[in-house]
Coordinates of C-alpha atoms in Angstrom, one line a residue:
Chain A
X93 CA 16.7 -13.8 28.0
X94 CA 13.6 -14.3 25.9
X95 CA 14.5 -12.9 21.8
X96 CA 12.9 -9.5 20.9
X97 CA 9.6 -9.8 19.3
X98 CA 10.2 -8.1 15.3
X99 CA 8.4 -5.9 13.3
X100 CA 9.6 -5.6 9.8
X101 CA 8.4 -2.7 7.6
X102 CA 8.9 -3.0 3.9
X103 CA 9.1 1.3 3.1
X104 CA 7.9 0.9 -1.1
X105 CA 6.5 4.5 -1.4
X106 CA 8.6 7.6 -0.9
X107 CA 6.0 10.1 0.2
X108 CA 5.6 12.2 3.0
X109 CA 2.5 10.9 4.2
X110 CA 3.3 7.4 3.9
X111 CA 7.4 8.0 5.0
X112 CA 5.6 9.6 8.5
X113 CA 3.2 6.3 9.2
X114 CA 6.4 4.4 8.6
X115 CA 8.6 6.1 11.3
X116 CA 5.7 6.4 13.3
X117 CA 4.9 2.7 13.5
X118 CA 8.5 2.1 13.5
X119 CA 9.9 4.2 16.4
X120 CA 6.6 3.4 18.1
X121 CA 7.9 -0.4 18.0
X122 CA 11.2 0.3 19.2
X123 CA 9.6 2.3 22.2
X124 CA 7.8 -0.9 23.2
X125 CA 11.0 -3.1 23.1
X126 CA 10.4 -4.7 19.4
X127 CA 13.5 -5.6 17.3
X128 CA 12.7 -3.0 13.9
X129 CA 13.7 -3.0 10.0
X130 CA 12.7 -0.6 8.0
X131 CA 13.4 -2.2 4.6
X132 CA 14.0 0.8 1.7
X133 CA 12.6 -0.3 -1.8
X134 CA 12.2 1.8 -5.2
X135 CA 10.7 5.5 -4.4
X136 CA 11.2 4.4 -0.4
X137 CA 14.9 5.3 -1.2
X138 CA 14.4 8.8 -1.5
X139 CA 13.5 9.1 2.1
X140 CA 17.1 8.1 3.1
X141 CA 19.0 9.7 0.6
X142 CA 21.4 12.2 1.3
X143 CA 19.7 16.1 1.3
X144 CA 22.9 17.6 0.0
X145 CA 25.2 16.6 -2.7
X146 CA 24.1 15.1 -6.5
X147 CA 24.2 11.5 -7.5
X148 CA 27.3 10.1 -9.7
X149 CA 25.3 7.5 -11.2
X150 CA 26.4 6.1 -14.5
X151 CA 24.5 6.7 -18.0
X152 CA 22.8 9.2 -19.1
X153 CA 19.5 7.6 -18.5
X154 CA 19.9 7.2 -14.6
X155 CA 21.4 10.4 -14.6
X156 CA 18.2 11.8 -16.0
X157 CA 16.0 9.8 -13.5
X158 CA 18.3 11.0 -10.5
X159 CA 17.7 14.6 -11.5
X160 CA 13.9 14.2 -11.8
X161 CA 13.9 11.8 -8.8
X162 CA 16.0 13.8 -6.4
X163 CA 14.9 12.4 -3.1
X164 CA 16.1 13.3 0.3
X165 CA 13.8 13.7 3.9
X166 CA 13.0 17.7 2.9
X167 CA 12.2 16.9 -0.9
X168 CA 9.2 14.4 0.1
X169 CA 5.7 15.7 -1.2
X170 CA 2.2 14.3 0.2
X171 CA 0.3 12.1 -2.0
X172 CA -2.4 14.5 -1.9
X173 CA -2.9 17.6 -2.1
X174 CA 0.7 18.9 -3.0
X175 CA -0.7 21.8 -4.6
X176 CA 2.7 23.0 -5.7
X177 CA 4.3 22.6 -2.9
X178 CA 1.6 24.6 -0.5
X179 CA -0.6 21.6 0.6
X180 CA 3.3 20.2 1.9
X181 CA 4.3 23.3 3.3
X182 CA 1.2 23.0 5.5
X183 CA 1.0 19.4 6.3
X184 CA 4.5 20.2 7.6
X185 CA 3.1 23.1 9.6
X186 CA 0.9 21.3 11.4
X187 CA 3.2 18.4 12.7
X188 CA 5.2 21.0 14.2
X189 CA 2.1 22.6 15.7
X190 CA 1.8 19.5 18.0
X191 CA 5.8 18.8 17.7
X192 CA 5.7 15.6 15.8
X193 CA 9.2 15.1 14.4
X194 CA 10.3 16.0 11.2
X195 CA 11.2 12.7 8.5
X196 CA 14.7 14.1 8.9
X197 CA 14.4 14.3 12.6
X198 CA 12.7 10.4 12.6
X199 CA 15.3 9.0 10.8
X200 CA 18.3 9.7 13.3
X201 CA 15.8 9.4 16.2
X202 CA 14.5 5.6 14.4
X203 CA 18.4 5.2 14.3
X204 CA 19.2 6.1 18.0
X205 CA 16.7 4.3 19.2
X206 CA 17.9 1.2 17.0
X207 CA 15.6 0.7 14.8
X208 CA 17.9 -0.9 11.4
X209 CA 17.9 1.2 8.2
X210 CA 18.3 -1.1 5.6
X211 CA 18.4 -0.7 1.3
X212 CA 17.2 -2.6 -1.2
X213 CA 20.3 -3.9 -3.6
X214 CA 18.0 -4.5 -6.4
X215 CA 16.4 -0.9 -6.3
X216 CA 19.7 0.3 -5.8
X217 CA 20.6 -1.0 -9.2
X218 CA 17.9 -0.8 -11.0
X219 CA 18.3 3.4 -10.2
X220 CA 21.7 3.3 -10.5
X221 CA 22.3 4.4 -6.7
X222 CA 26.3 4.2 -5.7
X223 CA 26.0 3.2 -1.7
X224 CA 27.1 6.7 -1.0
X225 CA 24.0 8.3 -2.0
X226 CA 22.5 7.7 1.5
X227 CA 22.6 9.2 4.9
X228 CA 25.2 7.8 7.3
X229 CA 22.0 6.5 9.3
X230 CA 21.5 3.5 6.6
X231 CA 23.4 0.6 8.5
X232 CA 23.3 -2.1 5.4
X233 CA 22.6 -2.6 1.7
X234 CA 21.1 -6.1 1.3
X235 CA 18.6 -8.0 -1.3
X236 CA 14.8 -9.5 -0.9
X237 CA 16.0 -13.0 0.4
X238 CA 17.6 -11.2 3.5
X239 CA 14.0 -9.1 3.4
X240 CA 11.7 -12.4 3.5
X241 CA 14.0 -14.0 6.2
X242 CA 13.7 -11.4 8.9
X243 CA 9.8 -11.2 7.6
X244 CA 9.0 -14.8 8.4
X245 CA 10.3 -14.5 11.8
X246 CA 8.6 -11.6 12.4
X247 CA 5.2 -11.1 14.5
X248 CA 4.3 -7.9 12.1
X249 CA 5.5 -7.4 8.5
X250 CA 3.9 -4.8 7.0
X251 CA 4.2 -3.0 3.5
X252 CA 3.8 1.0 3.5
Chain B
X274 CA -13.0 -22.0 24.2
X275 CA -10.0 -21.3 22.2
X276 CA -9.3 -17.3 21.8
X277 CA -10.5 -16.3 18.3
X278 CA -8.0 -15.7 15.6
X279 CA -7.0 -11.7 14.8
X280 CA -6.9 -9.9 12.0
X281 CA -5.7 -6.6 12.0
X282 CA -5.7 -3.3 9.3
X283 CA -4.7 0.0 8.7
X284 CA -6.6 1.8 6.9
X285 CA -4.1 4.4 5.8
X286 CA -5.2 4.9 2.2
X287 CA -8.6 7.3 1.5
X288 CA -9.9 5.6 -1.8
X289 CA -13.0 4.2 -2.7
X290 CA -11.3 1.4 -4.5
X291 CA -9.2 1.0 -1.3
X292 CA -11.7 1.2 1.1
X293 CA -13.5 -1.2 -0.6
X294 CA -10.6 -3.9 -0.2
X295 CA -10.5 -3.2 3.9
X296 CA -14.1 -3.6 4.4
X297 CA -14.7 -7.2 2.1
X298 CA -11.6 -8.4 4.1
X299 CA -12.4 -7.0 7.3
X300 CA -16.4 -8.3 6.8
X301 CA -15.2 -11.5 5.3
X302 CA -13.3 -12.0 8.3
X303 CA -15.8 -11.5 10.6
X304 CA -17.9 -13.9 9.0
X305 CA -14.7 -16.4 9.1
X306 CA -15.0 -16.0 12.9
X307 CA -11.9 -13.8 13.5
X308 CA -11.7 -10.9 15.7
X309 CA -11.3 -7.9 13.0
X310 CA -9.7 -4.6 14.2
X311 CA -9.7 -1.7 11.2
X312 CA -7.2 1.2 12.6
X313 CA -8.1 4.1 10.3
X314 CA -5.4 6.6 9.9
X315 CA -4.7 9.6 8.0
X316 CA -6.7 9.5 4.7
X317 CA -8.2 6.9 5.5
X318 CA -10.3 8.9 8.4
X319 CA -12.3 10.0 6.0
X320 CA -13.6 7.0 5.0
X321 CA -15.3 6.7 9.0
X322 CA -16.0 10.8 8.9
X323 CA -19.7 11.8 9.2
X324 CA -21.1 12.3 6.3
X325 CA -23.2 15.6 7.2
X326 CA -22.1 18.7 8.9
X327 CA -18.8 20.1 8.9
X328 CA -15.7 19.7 11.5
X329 CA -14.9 22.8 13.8
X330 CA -11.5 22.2 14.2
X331 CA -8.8 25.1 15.4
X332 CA -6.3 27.5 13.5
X333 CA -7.0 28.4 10.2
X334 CA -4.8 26.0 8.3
X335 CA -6.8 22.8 10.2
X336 CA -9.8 24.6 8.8
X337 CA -8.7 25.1 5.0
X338 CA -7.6 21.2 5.0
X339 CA -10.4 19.8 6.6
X340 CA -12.8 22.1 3.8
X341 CA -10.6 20.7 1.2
X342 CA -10.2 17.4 2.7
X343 CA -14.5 17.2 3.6
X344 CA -14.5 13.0 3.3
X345 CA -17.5 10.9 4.2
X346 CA -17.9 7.3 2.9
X347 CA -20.1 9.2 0.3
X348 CA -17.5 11.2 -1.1
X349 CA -14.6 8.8 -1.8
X350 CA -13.1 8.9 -5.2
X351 CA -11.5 6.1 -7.2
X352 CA -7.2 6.5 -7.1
X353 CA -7.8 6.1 -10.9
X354 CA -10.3 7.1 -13.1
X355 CA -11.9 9.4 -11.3
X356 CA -12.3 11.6 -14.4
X357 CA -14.2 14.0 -12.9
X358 CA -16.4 12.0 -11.1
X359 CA -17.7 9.9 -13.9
X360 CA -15.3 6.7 -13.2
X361 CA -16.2 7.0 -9.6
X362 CA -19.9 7.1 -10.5
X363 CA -19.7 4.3 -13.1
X364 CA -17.5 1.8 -9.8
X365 CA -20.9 2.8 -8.0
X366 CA -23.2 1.5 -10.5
X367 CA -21.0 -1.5 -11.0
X368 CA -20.9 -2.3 -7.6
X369 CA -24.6 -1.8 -6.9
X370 CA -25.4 -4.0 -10.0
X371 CA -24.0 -7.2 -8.3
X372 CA -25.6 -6.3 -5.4
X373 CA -22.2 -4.7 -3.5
X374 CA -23.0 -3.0 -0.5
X375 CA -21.9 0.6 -0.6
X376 CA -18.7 1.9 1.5
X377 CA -21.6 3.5 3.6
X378 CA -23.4 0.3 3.7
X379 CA -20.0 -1.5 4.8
X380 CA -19.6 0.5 7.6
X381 CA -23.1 -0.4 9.4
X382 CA -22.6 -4.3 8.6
X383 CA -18.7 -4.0 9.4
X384 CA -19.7 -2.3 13.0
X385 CA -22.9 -4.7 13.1
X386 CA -20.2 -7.9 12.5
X387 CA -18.6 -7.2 15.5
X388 CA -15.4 -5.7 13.2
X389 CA -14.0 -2.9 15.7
X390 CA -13.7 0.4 14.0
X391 CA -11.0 2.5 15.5
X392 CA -9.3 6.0 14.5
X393 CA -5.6 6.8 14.9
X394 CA -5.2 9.6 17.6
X395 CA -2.2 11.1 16.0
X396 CA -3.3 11.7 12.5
X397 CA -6.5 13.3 14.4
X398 CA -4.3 15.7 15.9
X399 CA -2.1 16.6 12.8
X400 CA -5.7 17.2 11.0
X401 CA -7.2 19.0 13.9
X402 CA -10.0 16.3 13.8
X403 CA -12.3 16.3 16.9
X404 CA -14.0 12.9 18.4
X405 CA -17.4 14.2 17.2
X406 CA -16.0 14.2 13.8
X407 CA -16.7 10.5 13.4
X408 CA -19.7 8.4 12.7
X409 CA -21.2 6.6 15.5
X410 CA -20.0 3.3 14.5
X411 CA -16.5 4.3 15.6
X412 CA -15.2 2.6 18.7
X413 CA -12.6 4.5 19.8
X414 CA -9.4 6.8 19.6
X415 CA -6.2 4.9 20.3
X416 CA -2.5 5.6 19.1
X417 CA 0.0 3.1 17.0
X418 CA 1.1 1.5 20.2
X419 CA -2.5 -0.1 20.9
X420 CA -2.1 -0.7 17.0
X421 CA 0.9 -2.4 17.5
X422 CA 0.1 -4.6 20.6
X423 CA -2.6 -5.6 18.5
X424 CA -0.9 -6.7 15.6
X425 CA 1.8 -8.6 17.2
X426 CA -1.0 -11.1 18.3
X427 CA -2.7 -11.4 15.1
X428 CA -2.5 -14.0 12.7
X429 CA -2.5 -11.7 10.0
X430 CA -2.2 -7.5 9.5
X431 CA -2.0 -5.6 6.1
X432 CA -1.5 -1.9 5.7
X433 CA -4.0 -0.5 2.7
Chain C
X206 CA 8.5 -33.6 6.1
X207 CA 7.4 -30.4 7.4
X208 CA 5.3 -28.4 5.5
X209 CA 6.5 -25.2 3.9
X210 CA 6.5 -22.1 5.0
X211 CA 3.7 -19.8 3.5
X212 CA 4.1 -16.3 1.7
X213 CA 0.4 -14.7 0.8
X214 CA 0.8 -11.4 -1.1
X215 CA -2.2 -9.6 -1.9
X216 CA -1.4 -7.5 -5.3
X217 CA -4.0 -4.7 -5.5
X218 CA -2.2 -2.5 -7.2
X219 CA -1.7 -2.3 -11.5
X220 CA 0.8 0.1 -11.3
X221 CA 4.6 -1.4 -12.9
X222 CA 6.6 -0.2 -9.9
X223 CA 4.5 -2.2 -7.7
X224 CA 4.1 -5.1 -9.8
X225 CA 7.5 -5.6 -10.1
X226 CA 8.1 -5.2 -6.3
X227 CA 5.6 -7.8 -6.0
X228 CA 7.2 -10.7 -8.1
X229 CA 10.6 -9.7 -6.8
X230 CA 9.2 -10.9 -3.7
X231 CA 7.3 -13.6 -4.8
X232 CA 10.2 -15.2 -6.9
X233 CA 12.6 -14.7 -3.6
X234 CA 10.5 -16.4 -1.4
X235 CA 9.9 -19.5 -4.2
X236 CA 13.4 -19.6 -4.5
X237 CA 13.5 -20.1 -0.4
X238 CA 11.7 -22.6 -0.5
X239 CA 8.5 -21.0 0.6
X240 CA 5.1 -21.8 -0.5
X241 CA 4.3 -18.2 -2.4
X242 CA 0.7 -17.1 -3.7
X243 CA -0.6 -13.8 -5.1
X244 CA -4.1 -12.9 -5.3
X245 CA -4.7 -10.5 -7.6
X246 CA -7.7 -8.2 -7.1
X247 CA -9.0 -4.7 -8.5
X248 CA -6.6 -2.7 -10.8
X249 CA -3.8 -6.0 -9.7
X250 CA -5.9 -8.1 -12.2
X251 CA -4.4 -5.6 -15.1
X252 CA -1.3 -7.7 -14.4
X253 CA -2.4 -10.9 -15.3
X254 CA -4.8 -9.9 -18.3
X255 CA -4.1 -11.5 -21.7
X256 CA -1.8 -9.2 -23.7
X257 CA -3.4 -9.9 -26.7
X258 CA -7.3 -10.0 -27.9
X259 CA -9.7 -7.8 -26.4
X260 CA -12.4 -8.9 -23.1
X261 CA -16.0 -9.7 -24.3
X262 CA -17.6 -8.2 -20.6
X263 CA -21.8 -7.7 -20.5
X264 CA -23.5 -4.7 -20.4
X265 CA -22.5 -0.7 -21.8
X266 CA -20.6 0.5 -18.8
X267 CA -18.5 -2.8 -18.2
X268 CA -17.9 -2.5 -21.7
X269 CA -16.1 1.1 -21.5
X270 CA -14.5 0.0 -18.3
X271 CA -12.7 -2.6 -19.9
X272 CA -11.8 -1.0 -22.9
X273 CA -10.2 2.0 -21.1
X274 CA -8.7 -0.1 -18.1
X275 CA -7.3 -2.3 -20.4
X276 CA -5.0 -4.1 -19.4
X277 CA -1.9 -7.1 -20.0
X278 CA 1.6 -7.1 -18.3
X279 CA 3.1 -5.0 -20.9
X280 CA 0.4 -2.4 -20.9
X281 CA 1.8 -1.1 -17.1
X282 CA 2.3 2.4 -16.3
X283 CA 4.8 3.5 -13.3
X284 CA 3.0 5.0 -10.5
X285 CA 5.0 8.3 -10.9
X286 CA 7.2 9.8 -13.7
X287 CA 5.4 8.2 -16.3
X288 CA 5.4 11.1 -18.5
X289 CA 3.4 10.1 -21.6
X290 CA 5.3 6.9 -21.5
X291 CA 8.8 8.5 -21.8
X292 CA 9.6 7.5 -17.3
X293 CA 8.1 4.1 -18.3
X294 CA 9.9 2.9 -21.4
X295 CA 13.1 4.8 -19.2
X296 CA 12.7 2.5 -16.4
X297 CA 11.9 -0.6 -18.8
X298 CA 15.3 -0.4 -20.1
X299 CA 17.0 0.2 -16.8
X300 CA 15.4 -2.9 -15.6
X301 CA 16.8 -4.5 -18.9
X302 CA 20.4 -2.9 -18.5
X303 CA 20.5 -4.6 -15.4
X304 CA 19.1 -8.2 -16.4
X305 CA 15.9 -8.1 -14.3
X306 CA 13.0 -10.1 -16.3
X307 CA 10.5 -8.3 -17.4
X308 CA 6.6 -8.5 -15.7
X309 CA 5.8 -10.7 -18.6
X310 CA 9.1 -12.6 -18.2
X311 CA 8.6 -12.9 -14.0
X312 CA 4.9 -14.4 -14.8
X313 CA 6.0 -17.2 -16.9
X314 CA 8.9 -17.8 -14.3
X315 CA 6.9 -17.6 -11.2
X316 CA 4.4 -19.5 -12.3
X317 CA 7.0 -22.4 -13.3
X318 CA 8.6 -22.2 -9.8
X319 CA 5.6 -23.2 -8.5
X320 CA 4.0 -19.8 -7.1
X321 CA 0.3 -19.6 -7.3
X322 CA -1.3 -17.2 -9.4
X323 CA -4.9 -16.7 -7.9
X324 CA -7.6 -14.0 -9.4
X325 CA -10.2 -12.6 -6.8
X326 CA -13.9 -13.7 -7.8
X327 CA -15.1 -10.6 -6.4
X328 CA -13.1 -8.1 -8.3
X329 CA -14.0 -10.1 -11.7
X330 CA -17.4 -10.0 -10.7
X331 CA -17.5 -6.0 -10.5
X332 CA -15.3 -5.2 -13.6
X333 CA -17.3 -8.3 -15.7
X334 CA -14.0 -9.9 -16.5
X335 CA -14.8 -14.0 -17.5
X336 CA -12.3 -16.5 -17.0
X337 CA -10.7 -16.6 -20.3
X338 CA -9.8 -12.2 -19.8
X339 CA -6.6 -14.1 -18.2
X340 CA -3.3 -15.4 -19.0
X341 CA -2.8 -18.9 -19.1
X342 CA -0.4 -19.5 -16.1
X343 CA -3.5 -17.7 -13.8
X344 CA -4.3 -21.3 -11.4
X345 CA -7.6 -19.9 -10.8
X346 CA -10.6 -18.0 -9.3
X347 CA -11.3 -17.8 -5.4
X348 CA -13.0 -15.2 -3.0
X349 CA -11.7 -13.4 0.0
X350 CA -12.7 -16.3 1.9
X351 CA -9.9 -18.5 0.5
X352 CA -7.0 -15.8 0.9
X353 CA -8.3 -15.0 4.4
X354 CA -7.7 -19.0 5.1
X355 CA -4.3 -19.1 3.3
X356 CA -3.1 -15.8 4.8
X357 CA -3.4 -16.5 8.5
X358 CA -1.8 -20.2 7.5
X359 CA 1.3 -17.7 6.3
X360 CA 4.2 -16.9 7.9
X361 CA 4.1 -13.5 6.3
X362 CA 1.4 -12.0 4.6
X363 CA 1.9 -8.2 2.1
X364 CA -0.5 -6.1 0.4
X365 CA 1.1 -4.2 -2.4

C-alpha cells in the first residue's frame, strides 16, 4: 500500500479566526485520506488547553501569565473585531447559522477522524505548562526537530 | 512540454502590508513561469471585494459585519501603524514613490499574469458574502478541498 | 554527496513571539543538517536592524517611518500582552529562566551555524533602509525572485 500523502500544520496563533482555518484545512485533509499534524506552538496552546480547571504552574511570573493567558476552545477571541466580546459572540453565531462546528467540537471531530494533536515542548516550558493542562485529545508533547522531520516529508506544511 | 511548476497561497490575513506580500509573490511568480493560485479566505476577501456598492447579504448580523467589515483593496489598513489612517496613508505614498503598483493595481496585473484569483466558499458563507460581491478578476468559488488538492502538487504553498 | 535538504522561511513578521518561533525553527533545522534561510521582509527587517546608531533614510516621511518603526532585536514587542512593556520584559525572563538564547543571542548563533540571513530588496526599497541599517551577520540583499527560486528548491517552505 502506497504511504499517506501529509499535511503538517504548524498552529502559532491562538485565535478564533485562525484556530477555525486550521481545523478546517486540517479535518478537510483527513477527509481526503491525508496523514495530519496539527503542531501547537506559543498562543496555538490555548486552543487545546483544558476549558475547566486552573493551571499549577510554578512561579509567580507564569502564574501571572496563566491567569492573563487563560486559553481553552470557548475562551478564543477573533483577531478583529472582538469588540468586547460582541464581535465573537457573533462570529460564533454565524458558524452555527450554517452548522459549522464549534473549535471545541473540531478538536474531538480532528481527533476521531485522526488527525494528530501534537504540543510544542519548548512553548510548553517557556509558559510553564505541566502536560496536564491539555485536553485528553492531545496525543504527544514533542520538540521542533520532531516538527521539521514530519514537515520535510510532507507534500503541504503550512504555518497559521 | 513539462507541466509548469505551482505555487499556491492563502490569503487568510486582510492587511495592506499583507496583501502586499501575496501579490509581489504571487506576480513575481508568474513572471518566474509558475502557475500561481491565490485562495482568499476570510479577511483576506476583502482584499478581492468590489470596491463600490455595498453587499446585500441576509439576517441582520451578516449585515452589521459586512457594514463594519466594508473592504475593498482601497480600504486596507496597515496591521501596525495605522494611526488613524495616517501610517496607512504615508505606506501609500511610500509605495507609489518607488513606483509600487497599488493593491488595486495588483489585482488587474495579478489576474492579467495569468495568477488565478479564487475565494474560499466557506468563509463566504459564514460572512453571508454573495458571488457578486467580488470584483471581476475573481475566478471562482471553491472550498479547502480544491485548496488542498492544489497544494499537495505545488512546489511551494504559504499561508499569509 | 547529496545535497542538503532545504528549509526557506519567510519572516514577515517583527513581532518577539514570532521571531522567536522563527529561529527556533531555523536553528533546529541547521542543527539537522538542513540547509536553512530566512528572508526577512516588511516589519521582519526590524529583526535584523542594528541595535545601536540610528538609519540615515532620504526624504521627510521615510524619515519619520524609521524613527518610529525603529527597530533592532532587542527593540521587539510580543504580539499580545505586551502591556507597556511589563508582558514583554515577563516573557524575556521566562525565556531566560528556561535557558532559551535570546533574539540577539539566536542571530549570532544561527548565523555561525551556517543559516542564511537574507533581507528582501523590495521591502528596503519602500521603508529607505541602506545596506549598512543592518547587523553584521545579514549575508545580503535579494528580491522575491531569489526566494521564489530557493523556496520551490526546499523541502519545506514557512511564512511566519
Amino acid at each position: 500500500m502506497a504511504e499517506k500523502e501529509k499535511l503538517t500544520i504548524v498552529v502559532f496563533s491562538g485565535e478564533l479566526d485562525r484556530a477555525l482555518a486550521a481545523f478546517m484545512l486540517a479535518t478537510t485533509g483527513a477527509s481526503m485520506g491525508m496523514d495530519v499534524q496539527m503542531f501547537f506552538t506559543f498562543w496555538g496552546l490555548n486552543i487545546i488547553k483544558k476549558n475547566e480547571g486552573s493551571i499549577k504552574s510554578k512561579g509567580i511570573i507564569r502564574k501571572m501569565l496563566n491567569f492573563m493567558n487563560r486559553g481553552g476552545s470557548k475562551r478564543l477571541k477573533l483577531s478583529k473585531f472582538h469588540m468586547l466580546g460582541l464581535g465573537t459572540w457573533m462570529m460564533k453565531g454565524l458558524m452555527k447559522d450554517i452548522n459549522m462546528p464549534s473549535i471545541d467540537e473540531f478538536i474531538t471531530m480532528a481527533h476521531e477522524m485522526g488527525v494528530k494533536l501534537i504540543a510544542c515542548t519548548t512553548s510548553c516550558g517557556v509558559m510553564g505548562l505541566p502536560e496536564d493542562a491539555f485536553r485528553s485529545e492531545v496525543d504527544s508533547l514533542v520538540g521542533a526537530a520532531y516538527f521539521l522531520g514530519e514537515a520535510r516529508e510532507s507534500k503541504v506544511s503550512l504555518f497559521i
